[in-house]
Amino acid sequence: MTDTPLDEAEELLRALSARLTDPAEGECLLCYVHRMLEHGCHGLRWALRYRDLRAPRATALERRLQQRGAFCDCEVFLNAYQLQEEHLVLGALLDVGGFPVGEVLEYPHPMPPCRGVRAGSTRPCALWRRQHLCRW
Ligand SMILES: [Zn+2]
Ligand SMILES: [Zn+2]
């Protein structure tokens, strides 16, 4: 069977979207997952994609994240890790009607550039810190 132009177009689109969702050179797991969340959260899809592409030997990553309360990509930032406070910016706290009622620390847009990690690592770069929600 020969390739039709449609096959070629689909192949091109696939290659293009793969490149758009690839981790950047030296980019850490958390900066990557945070960046990809703009495409939506579907389980630990982005974390596992990073693992598969960058750190295939990190077979315990999924379990490690789940132990920290992250059962999907957005929960990584709700339960497991957060941006170091020095990088947070002051934003307006809005009430349900959209009126500012105070100020709140939030993530900057755009995010600071990843500080980088060595190849094969699933560790976060220096922008992130562990959340400690449970103190026994
Ligand atoms: Zn989620
Ligand atoms: Zn990073």
CSV table of C-alpha atoms in Angstrom, one decimal, residues 5-135:
chain,number,residue,atom,x,y,z
A,5,PRO,CA,-1.5,12.7,0.7
A,6,LEU,CA,-3.9,12.4,3.6
A,7,ASP,CA,-1.7,9.8,5.3
A,8,GLU,CA,1.2,12.1,4.9
A,9,ALA,CA,-0.7,15.1,6.3
A,10,GLU,CA,-1.7,13.0,9.3
A,11,GLU,CA,1.9,11.8,9.8
A,12,LEU,CA,3.1,15.4,9.7
A,13,LEU,CA,0.5,16.5,12.2
A,14,ARG,CA,1.4,13.6,14.5
A,15,ALA,CA,5.1,14.5,14.3
A,16,LEU,CA,4.3,18.2,14.9
A,17,SER,CA,2.1,17.6,17.9
A,18,ALA,CA,4.7,15.1,19.3
A,19,ARG,CA,7.3,17.9,19.1
A,20,LEU,CA,5.0,20.4,20.8
A,21,THR,CA,4.5,18.0,23.7
A,22,ASP,CA,8.1,16.9,24.1
A,23,PRO,CA,10.1,17.9,27.2
A,24,ALA,CA,12.6,20.6,26.3
A,25,GLU,CA,16.3,19.8,26.6
A,26,GLY,CA,17.2,19.6,30.3
A,27,GLU,CA,13.7,20.6,31.4
A,28,CYS,CA,12.7,19.0,34.7
A,29,LEU,CA,9.6,16.8,35.2
A,30,LEU,CA,7.6,19.4,37.1
A,31,CYS,CA,8.3,22.3,34.7
A,32,TYR,CA,7.3,20.0,31.9
A,33,VAL,CA,4.1,18.7,33.5
A,34,HIS,CA,3.1,22.2,34.5
A,35,ARG,CA,3.6,23.5,31.0
A,36,MET,CA,1.6,20.6,29.5
A,37,LEU,CA,-1.4,21.1,31.8
A,38,GLU,CA,-2.6,23.8,29.5
A,39,HIS,CA,-3.5,20.8,27.2
A,40,GLY,CA,-5.6,19.4,30.0
A,41,CYS,CA,-5.2,16.9,32.8
A,42,HIS,CA,-5.7,13.2,32.0
A,43,GLY,CA,-4.4,11.1,34.8
A,44,LEU,CA,-0.6,11.1,35.1
A,45,ARG,CA,-0.3,11.3,31.3
A,46,TRP,CA,2.2,14.0,31.1
A,47,ALA,CA,4.3,12.8,34.0
A,48,LEU,CA,4.5,9.3,32.4
A,49,ARG,CA,5.2,10.8,29.0
A,50,TYR,CA,8.2,12.6,30.5
A,51,ARG,CA,9.3,9.4,32.2
A,52,ASP,CA,9.0,7.4,28.9
A,53,LEU,CA,10.9,10.0,26.9
A,54,ARG,CA,13.5,11.1,29.4
A,55,ALA,CA,13.8,8.7,32.3
A,56,PRO,CA,12.6,5.2,31.2
A,57,ARG,CA,14.3,3.6,34.1
A,58,ALA,CA,12.3,5.5,36.7
A,59,THR,CA,9.7,2.8,36.9
A,60,ALA,CA,8.7,3.8,40.4
A,61,LEU,CA,7.7,7.3,39.4
A,62,GLU,CA,3.9,6.7,39.3
A,63,ARG,CA,3.9,5.0,42.7
A,64,ARG,CA,6.1,7.7,44.2
A,65,LEU,CA,3.8,10.5,42.9
A,66,GLN,CA,0.7,8.7,44.1
A,67,GLN,CA,2.2,8.2,47.6
A,68,ARG,CA,2.5,12.0,47.6
A,69,GLY,CA,-1.2,12.4,46.7
A,70,ALA,CA,-0.7,13.0,43.0
A,71,PHE,CA,-3.1,10.7,41.1
A,72,CYS,CA,-3.2,13.0,38.1
A,73,ASP,CA,-0.9,15.7,36.7
A,74,CYS,CA,-2.7,18.7,38.2
A,75,GLU,CA,-2.6,17.0,41.7
A,76,VAL,CA,1.2,17.0,41.4
A,77,PHE,CA,0.9,20.8,42.0
A,78,LEU,CA,-2.1,20.6,44.4
A,79,ASN,CA,-0.7,17.9,46.7
A,80,ALA,CA,2.9,17.1,46.1
A,81,TYR,CA,5.0,20.1,45.0
A,82,GLN,CA,4.7,23.8,44.8
A,83,LEU,CA,6.7,26.7,43.4
A,84,GLN,CA,9.2,28.2,45.8
A,85,GLU,CA,7.6,31.1,47.5
A,86,GLU,CA,10.2,33.6,46.1
A,87,HIS,CA,8.8,33.0,42.6
A,88,LEU,CA,5.1,33.5,43.5
A,89,VAL,CA,3.5,36.9,42.5
A,90,LEU,CA,0.8,38.9,44.1
A,91,GLY,CA,-2.5,38.6,42.3
A,92,ALA,CA,-6.0,39.8,43.0
A,93,LEU,CA,-8.3,37.5,45.0
A,94,LEU,CA,-11.7,37.7,43.3
A,95,ASP,CA,-15.1,36.9,44.9
A,96,VAL,CA,-17.6,34.9,43.0
A,97,GLY,CA,-18.8,37.9,41.1
A,98,GLY,CA,-15.3,38.6,39.8
A,99,PHE,CA,-14.7,41.6,42.1
A,100,PRO,CA,-11.3,41.9,43.8
A,101,VAL,CA,-11.6,41.4,47.5
A,102,GLY,CA,-8.0,41.0,48.5
A,103,GLU,CA,-4.6,39.7,47.4
A,104,VAL,CA,-3.3,36.2,47.0
A,105,LEU,CA,0.0,34.7,46.1
A,106,GLU,CA,-0.2,32.9,42.8
A,107,TYR,CA,2.0,31.3,40.0
A,108,PRO,CA,3.5,33.9,37.6
A,109,HIS,CA,2.6,34.0,33.9
A,110,PRO,CA,4.8,33.2,32.2
A,111,MET,CA,6.5,30.8,34.6
A,112,PRO,CA,10.2,31.3,35.3
A,113,PRO,CA,12.4,29.2,33.0
A,114,CYS,CA,13.3,25.7,34.3
A,115,ARG,CA,16.5,25.7,36.2
A,116,GLY,CA,17.4,22.4,34.5
A,117,VAL,CA,18.2,18.9,35.7
A,118,ARG,CA,20.6,16.3,34.4
A,119,ALA,CA,19.4,13.8,31.8
A,120,GLY,CA,17.5,10.8,33.0
A,121,SER,CA,16.5,12.5,36.3
A,122,THR,CA,12.8,12.7,37.5
A,123,ARG,CA,13.8,15.2,40.2
A,124,PRO,CA,12.3,18.7,40.2
A,125,CYS,CA,14.6,21.7,39.5
A,126,ALA,CA,15.3,24.4,42.0
A,127,LEU,CA,12.1,26.2,41.3
A,128,TRP,CA,10.0,23.6,43.2
A,129,ARG,CA,9.7,22.4,46.8
A,130,ARG,CA,7.9,19.6,48.4
A,131,GLN,CA,4.5,20.3,50.0
A,132,HIS,CA,4.2,19.1,53.5
A,133,LEU,CA,0.5,18.9,54.1
A,134,CYS,CA,0.5,16.2,56.7
A,135,ARG,CA,2.5,16.7,59.8
